[in-house]
mmCIF file of C-alpha atoms and ligand atoms in Angstrom:
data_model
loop_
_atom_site.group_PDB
_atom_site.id
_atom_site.type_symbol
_atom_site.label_atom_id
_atom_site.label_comp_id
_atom_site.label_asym_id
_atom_site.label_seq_id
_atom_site.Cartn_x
_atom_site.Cartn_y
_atom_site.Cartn_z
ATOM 1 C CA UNK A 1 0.000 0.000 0.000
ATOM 2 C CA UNK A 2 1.182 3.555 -1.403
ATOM 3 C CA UNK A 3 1.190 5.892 2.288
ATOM 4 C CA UNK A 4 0.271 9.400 1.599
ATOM 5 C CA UNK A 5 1.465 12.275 3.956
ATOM 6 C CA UNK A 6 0.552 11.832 7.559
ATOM 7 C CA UNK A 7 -0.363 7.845 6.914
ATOM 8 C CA UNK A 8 1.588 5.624 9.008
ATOM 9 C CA UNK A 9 1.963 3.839 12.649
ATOM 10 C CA UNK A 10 3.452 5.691 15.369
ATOM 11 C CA UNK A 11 4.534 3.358 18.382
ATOM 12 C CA UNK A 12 3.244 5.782 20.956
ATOM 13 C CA UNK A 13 4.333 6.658 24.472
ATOM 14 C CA UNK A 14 0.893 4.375 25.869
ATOM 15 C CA UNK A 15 2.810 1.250 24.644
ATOM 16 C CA UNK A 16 0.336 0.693 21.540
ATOM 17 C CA UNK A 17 0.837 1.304 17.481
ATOM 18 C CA UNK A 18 -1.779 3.918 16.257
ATOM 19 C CA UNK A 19 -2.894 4.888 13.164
ATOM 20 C CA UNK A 20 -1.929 8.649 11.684
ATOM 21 C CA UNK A 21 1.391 10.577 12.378
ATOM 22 C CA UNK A 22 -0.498 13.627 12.660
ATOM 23 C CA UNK A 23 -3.080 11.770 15.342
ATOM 24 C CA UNK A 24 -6.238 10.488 13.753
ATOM 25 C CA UNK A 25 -9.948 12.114 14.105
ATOM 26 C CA UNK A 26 -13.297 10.399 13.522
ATOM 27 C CA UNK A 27 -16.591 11.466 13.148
ATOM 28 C CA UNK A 28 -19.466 10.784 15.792
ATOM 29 C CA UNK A 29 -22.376 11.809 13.799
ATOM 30 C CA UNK A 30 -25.948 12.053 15.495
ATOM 31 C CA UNK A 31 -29.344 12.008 13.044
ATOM 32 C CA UNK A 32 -31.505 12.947 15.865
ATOM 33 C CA UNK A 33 -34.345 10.821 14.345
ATOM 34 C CA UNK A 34 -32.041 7.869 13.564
ATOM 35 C CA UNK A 35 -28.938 7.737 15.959
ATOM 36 C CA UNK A 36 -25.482 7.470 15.469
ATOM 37 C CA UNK A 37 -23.379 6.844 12.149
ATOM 38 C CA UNK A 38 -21.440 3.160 13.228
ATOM 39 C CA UNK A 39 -18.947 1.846 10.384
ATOM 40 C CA UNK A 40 -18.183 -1.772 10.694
ATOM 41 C CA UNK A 41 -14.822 -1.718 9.594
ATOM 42 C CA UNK A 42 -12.798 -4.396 7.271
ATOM 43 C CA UNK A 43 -10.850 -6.979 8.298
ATOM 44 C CA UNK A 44 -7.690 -5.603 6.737
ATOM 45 C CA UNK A 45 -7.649 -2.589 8.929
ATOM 46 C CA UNK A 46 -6.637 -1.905 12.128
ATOM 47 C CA UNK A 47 -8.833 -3.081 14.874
ATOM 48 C CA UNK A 48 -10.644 -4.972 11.600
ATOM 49 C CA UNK A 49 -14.057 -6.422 12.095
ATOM 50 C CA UNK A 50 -15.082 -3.831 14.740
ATOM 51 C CA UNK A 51 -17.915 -1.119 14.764
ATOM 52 C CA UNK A 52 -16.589 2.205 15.243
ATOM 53 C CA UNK A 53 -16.533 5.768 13.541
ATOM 54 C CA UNK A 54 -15.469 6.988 9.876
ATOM 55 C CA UNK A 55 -12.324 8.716 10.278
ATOM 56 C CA UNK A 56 -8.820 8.687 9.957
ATOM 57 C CA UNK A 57 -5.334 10.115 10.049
ATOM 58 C CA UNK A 58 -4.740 13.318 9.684
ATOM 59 C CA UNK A 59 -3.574 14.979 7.153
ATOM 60 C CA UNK A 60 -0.303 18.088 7.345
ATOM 61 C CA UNK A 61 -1.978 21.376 7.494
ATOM 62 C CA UNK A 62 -5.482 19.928 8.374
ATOM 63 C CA UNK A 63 -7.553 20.408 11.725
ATOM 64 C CA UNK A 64 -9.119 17.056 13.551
ATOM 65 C CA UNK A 65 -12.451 18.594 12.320
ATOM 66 C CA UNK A 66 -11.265 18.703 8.537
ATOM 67 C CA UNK A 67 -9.601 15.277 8.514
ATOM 68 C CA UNK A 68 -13.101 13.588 10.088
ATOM 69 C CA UNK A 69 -15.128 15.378 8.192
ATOM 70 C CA UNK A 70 -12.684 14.554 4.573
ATOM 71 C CA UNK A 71 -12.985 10.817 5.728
ATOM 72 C CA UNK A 72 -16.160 10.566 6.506
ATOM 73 C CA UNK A 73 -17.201 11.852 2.795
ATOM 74 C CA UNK A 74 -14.540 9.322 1.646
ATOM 75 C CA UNK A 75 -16.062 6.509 3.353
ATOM 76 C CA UNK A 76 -19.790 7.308 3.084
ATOM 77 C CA UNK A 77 -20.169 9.966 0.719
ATOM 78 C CA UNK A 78 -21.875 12.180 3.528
ATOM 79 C CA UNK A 79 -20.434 15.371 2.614
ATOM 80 C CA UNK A 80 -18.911 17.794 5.015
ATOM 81 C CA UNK A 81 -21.678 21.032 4.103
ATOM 82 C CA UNK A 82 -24.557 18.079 5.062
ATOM 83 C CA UNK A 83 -23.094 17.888 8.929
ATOM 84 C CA UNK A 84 -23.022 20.914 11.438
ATOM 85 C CA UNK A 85 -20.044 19.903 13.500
ATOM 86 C CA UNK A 86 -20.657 21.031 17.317
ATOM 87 C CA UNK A 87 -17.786 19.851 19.823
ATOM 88 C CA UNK A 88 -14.684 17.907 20.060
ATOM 89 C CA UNK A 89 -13.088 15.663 22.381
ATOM 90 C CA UNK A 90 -9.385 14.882 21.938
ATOM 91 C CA UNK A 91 -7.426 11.869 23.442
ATOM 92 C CA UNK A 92 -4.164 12.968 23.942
ATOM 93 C CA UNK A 93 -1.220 10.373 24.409
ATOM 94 C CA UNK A 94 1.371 12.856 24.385
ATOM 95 C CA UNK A 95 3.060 11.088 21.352
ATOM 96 C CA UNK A 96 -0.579 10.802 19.466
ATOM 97 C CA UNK A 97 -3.878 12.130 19.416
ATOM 98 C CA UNK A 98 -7.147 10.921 18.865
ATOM 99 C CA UNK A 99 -9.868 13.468 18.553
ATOM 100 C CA UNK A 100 -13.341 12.818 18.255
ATOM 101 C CA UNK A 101 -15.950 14.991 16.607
ATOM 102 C CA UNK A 102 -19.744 15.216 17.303
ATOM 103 C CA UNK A 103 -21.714 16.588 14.841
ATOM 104 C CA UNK A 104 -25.586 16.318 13.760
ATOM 105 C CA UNK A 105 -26.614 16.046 10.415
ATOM 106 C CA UNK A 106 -28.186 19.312 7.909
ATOM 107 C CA UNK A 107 -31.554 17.318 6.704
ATOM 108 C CA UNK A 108 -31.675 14.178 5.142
ATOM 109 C CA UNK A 109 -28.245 12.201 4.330
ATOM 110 C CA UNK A 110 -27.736 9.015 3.395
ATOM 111 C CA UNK A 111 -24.648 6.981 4.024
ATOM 112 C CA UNK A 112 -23.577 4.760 1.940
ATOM 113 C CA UNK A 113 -19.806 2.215 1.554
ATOM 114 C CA UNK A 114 -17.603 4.352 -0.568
ATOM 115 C CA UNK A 115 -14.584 2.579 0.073
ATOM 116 C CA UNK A 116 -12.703 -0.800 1.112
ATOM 117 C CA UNK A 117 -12.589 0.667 4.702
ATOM 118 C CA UNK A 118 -15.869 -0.423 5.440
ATOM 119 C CA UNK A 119 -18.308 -3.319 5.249
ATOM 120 C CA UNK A 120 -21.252 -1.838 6.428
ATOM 121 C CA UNK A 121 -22.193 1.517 7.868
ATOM 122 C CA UNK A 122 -25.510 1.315 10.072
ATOM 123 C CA UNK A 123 -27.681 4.472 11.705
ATOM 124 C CA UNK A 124 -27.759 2.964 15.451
ATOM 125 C CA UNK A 125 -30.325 3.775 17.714
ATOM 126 C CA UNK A 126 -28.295 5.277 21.258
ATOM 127 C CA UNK A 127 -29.573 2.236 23.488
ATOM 128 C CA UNK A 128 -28.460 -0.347 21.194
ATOM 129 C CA UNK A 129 -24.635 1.017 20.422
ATOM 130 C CA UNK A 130 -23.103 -0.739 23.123
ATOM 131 C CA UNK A 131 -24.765 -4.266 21.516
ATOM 132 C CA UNK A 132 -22.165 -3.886 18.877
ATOM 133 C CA UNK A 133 -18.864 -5.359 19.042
ATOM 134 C CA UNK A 134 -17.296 -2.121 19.147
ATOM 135 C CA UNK A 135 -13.611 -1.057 18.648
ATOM 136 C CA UNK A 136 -12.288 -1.186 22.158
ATOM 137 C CA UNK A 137 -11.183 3.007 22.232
ATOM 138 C CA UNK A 138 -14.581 3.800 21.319
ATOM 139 C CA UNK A 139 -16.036 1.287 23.329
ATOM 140 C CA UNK A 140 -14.540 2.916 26.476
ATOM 141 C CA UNK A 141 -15.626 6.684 25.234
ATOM 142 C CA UNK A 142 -19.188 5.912 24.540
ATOM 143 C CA UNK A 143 -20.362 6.801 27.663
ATOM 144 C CA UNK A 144 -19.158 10.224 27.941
ATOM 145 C CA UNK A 145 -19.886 10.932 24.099
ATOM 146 C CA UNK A 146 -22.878 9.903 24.621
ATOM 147 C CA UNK A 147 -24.053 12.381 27.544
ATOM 148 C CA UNK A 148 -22.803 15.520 25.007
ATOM 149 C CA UNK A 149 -24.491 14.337 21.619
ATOM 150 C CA UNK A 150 -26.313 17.454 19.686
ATOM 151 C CA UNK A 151 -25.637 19.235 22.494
ATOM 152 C CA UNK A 152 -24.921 23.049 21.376
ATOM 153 C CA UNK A 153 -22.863 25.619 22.966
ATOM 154 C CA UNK A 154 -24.588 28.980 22.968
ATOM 155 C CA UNK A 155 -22.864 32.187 23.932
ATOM 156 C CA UNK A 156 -25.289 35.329 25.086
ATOM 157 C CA UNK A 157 -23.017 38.027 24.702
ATOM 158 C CA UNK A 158 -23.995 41.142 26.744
ATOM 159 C CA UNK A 159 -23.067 43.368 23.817
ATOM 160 C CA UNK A 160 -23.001 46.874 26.126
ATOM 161 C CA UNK A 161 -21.721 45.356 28.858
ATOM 162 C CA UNK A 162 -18.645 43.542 27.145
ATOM 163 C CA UNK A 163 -17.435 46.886 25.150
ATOM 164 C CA UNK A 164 -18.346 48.588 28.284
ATOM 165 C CA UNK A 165 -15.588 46.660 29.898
ATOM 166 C CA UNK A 166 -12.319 48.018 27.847
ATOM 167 C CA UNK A 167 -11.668 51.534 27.716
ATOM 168 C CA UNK A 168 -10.846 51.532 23.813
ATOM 169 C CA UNK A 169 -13.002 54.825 22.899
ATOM 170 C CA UNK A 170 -16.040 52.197 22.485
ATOM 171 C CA UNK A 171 -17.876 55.428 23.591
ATOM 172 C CA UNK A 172 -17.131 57.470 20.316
ATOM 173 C CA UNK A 173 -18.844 54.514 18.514
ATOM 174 C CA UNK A 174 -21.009 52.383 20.102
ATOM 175 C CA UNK A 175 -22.538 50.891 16.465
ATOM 176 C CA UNK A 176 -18.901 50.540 15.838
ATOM 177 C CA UNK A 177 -17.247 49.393 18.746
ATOM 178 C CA UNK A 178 -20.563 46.188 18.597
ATOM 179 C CA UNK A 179 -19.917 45.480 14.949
ATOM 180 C CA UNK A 180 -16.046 44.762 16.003
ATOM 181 C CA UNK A 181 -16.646 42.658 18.727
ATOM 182 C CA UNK A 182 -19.560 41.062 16.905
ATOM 183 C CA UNK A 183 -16.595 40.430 13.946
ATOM 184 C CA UNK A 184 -14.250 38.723 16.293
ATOM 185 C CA UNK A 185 -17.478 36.600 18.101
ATOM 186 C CA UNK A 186 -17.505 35.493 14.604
ATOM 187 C CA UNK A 187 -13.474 34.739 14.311
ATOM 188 C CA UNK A 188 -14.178 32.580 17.362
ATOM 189 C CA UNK A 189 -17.361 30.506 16.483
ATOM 190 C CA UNK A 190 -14.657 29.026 13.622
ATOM 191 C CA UNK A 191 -12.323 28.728 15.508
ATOM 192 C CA UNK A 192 -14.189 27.184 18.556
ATOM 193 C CA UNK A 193 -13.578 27.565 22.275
ATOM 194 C CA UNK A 194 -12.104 24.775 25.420
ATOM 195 C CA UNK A 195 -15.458 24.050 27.565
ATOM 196 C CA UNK A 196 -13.773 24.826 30.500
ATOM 197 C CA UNK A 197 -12.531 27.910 29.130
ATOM 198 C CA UNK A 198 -16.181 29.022 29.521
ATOM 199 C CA UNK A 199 -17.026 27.549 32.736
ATOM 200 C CA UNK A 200 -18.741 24.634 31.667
ATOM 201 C CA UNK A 201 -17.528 21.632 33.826
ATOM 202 C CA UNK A 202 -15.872 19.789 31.942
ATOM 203 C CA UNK A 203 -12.367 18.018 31.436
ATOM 204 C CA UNK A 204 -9.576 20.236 29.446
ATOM 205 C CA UNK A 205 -10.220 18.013 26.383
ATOM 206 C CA UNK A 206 -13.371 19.088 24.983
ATOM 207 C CA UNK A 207 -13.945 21.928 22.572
ATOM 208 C CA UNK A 208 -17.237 23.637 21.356
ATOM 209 C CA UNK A 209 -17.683 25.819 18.299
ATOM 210 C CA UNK A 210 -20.380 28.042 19.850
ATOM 211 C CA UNK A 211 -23.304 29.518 17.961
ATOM 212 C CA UNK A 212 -23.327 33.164 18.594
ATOM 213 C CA UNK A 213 -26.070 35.193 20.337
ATOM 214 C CA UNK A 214 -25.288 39.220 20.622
ATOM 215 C CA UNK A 215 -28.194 41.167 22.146
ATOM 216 C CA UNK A 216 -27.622 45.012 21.521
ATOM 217 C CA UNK A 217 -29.335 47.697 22.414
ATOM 218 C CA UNK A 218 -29.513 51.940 22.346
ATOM 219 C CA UNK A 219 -27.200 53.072 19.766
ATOM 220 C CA UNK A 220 -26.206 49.918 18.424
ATOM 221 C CA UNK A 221 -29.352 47.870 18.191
ATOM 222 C CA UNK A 222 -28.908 47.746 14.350
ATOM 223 C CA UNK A 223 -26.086 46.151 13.807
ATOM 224 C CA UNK A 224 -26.391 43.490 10.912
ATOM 225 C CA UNK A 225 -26.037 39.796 11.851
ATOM 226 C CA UNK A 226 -23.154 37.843 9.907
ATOM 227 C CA UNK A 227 -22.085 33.947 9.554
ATOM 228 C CA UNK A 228 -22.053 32.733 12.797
ATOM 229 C CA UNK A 229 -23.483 35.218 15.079
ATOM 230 C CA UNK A 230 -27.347 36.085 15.632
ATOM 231 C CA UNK A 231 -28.053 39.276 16.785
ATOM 232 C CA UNK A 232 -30.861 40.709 19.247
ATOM 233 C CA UNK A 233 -32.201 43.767 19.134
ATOM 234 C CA UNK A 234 -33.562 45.119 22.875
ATOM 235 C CA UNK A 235 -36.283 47.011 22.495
ATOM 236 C CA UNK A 236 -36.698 48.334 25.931
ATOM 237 C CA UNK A 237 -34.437 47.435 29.143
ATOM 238 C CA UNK A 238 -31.365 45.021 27.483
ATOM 239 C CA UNK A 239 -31.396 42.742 30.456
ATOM 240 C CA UNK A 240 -34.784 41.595 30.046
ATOM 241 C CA UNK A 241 -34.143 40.581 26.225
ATOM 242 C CA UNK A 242 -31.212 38.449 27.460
ATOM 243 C CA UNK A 243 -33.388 36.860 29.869
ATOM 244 C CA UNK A 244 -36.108 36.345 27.358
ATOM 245 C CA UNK A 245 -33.593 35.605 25.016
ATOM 246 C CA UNK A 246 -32.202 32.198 27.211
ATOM 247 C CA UNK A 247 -35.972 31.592 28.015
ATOM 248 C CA UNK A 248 -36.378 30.993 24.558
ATOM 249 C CA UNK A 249 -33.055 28.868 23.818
ATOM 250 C CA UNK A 250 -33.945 26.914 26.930
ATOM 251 C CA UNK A 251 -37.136 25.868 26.150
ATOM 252 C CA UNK A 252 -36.524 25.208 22.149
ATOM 253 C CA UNK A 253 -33.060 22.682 22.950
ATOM 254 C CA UNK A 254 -32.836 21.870 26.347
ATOM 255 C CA UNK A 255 -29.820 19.979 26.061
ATOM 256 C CA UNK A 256 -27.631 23.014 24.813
ATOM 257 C CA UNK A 257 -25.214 24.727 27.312
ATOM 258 C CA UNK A 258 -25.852 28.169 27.445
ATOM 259 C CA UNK A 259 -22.873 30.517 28.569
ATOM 260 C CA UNK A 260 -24.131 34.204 29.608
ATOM 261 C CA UNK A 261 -21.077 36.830 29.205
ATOM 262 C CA UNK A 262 -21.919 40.050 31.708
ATOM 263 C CA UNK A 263 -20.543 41.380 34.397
ATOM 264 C CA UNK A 264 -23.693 42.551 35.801
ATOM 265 C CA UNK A 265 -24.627 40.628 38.756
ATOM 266 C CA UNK A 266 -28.278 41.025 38.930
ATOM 267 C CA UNK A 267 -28.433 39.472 35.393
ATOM 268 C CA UNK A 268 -25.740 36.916 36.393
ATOM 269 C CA UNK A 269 -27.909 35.478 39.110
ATOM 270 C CA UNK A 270 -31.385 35.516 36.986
ATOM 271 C CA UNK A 271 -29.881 33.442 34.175
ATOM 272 C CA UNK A 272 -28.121 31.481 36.574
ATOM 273 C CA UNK A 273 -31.927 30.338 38.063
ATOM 274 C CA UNK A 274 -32.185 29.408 33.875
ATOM 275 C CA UNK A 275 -29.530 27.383 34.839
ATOM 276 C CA UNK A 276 -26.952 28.703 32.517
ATOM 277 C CA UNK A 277 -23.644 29.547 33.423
ATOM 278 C CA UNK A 278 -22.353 33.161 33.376
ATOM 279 C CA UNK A 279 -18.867 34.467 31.950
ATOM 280 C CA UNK A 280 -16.920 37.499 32.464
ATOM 281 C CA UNK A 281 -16.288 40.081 29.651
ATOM 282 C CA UNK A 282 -12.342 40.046 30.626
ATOM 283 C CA UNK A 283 -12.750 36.275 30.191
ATOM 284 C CA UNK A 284 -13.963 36.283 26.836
ATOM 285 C CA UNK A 285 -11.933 39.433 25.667
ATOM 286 C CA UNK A 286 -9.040 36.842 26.378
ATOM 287 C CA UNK A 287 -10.366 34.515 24.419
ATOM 288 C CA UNK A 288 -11.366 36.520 21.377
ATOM 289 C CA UNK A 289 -7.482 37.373 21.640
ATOM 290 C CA UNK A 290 -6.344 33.909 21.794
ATOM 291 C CA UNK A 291 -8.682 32.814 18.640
ATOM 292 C CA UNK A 292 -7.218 35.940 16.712
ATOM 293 C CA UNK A 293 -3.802 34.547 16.666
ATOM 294 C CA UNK A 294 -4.739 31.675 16.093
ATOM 295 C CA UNK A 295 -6.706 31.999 13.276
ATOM 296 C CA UNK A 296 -3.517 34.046 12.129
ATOM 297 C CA UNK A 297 -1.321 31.202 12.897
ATOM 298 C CA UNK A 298 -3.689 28.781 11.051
ATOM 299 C CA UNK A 299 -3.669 30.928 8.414
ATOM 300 C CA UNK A 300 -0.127 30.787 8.063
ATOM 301 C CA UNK A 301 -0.442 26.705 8.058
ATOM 302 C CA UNK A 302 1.627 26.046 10.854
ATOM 303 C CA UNK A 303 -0.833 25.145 13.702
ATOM 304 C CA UNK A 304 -3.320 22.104 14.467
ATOM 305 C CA UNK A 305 -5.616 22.054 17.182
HETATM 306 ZN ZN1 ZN B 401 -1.169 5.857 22.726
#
């Protein structure tokens, strides 16, 4: 077999041969209606003859999200624009990497064996996954996987109060100063954001690429929505709209996390009642930094995360 860039063993640190110099991704994919995207996988690979996930090694230059996404079009012709990829949860050996991707499908897709790396690809209902004789990693992550499928991470973002929070001359411009940091809210949905980063509680390896909700009010209620970040328009007093706002989100997906950023305390404990969790502006203002460079980095080709 030819290897192409990034294909090969790696005798990691664990004491085990893995697949993918770059670390290997795979895609968990969830059709709400159906349940989860299995791939029994041929003999001739590794771990043959097991039920697991499309995916594979990746590839120089790609993210995890990329490479599951490429292989899982590879191996079921499920293109990537048909799945909305949500979180991430790497397994990191130190010497490898195996990061898995949850996702929900766009509509109606339709799987079917595109290659010799699979004999049979089955939508399994949640309660019957563990019947399958399952690859032993994935065996041992189900559990956990299982408690975040199409689960969302929503950000309310306290437009006011988070430009209110760095003295940048945000006062000579509101409309202005809201459009930026609605810009870089975008730059960060792509880029996505460490759960515990945001105060959800959970371990340092999962990821999230949030949707986006900015309420704005006063001067810079109009500010136009773009990819990746909704906007709200207050009408009257802005804290009620964000209240109403997670009312709404709460009782449409229950599952989702929803991550309040203020530093205003009454609001903090009323959408803590909504059980959501709040975040400081200085908090995210660090990590709309942190996803500028690197989305610059990225850009240069020189980082994977
Ligand atoms: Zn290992």
């Amino acid at each position: 077999m030819l290897l192409g860039e990034g294909e090969g063993f790696v005798s990691c640190a664990c004491g085990r041969k893995h697949w993918g110099l770059y670390g290997a991704a795979g895609l968990l994919l969830v059709d709400p209606r159906r349940g989860v995207l299995l791939q029994h996988r041929a003999m001739w690979t590794h771990h043959g003859s097991t039920w697991a996930l499309p995916g594979g090694a990746v590839l120089p230059g790609e993210t995890p999200a990329d490479a599951a996404t490429r292989e899982t079009e590879e191996e079921t012709t499920i293109p990537p624009h048909a799945v909305r990829v949500l979180a991430s949860c790497a397994e990191d050996h130190g010497t490898w990497r195996y990061t898995t991707v949850l996702a929900t499908v766009r509509g109606e897709v339709e799987a079917r064996v595109a290659n010799g790396e699979s004999v049979a690809l089955h939508w399994v209902p949640l309660d019957e996954v563990e019947e399958y004789p399952l690859h032993q990693d994935f065996a041992a992550a189900w559990p956990l996987l299982r408690e975040q499928l199409d689960r969302q991470l929503v950000l309310v973002v306290d437009a006011a109060n988070v430009i209110g929070a760095r003295p940048d001359g945000w006062w000579r411009d509101r409309a202005g100063a809201v459009a930026r940091l609605r810009d870089r809210l975008a730059a960060l949905s792509r880029i996505g954001v460490a759960a515990h980063r945001v105060g959800l509680e959970l371990p340092r390896r999962w990821c999230w690429w949030p949707r986006v909700v900015l309420v704005t009010e006063g001067k810079a209620r109009h500010v136009a929505e773009v990819a990746g970040v909704e906007v709200v328009s207050a009408t009257g007093e802005g804290d009620d709209t964000i209240v109403g706002t997670v009312v709404e989100l709460r009782s449409g997906r229950p599952q989702d996390h929803v991550v309040v950023v203020t530093a205003d305390r009454e609001l903090r404990r009323r959408v803590g009642e909504l059980d959501c969790v709040s975040l400081g502006p200085g908090e995210l203002w660090r990590l709309l930094e942190e996803s500028a460079q690197a989305a610059r980095s990225r850009s240069r080709g020189r980082v994977q995360t």
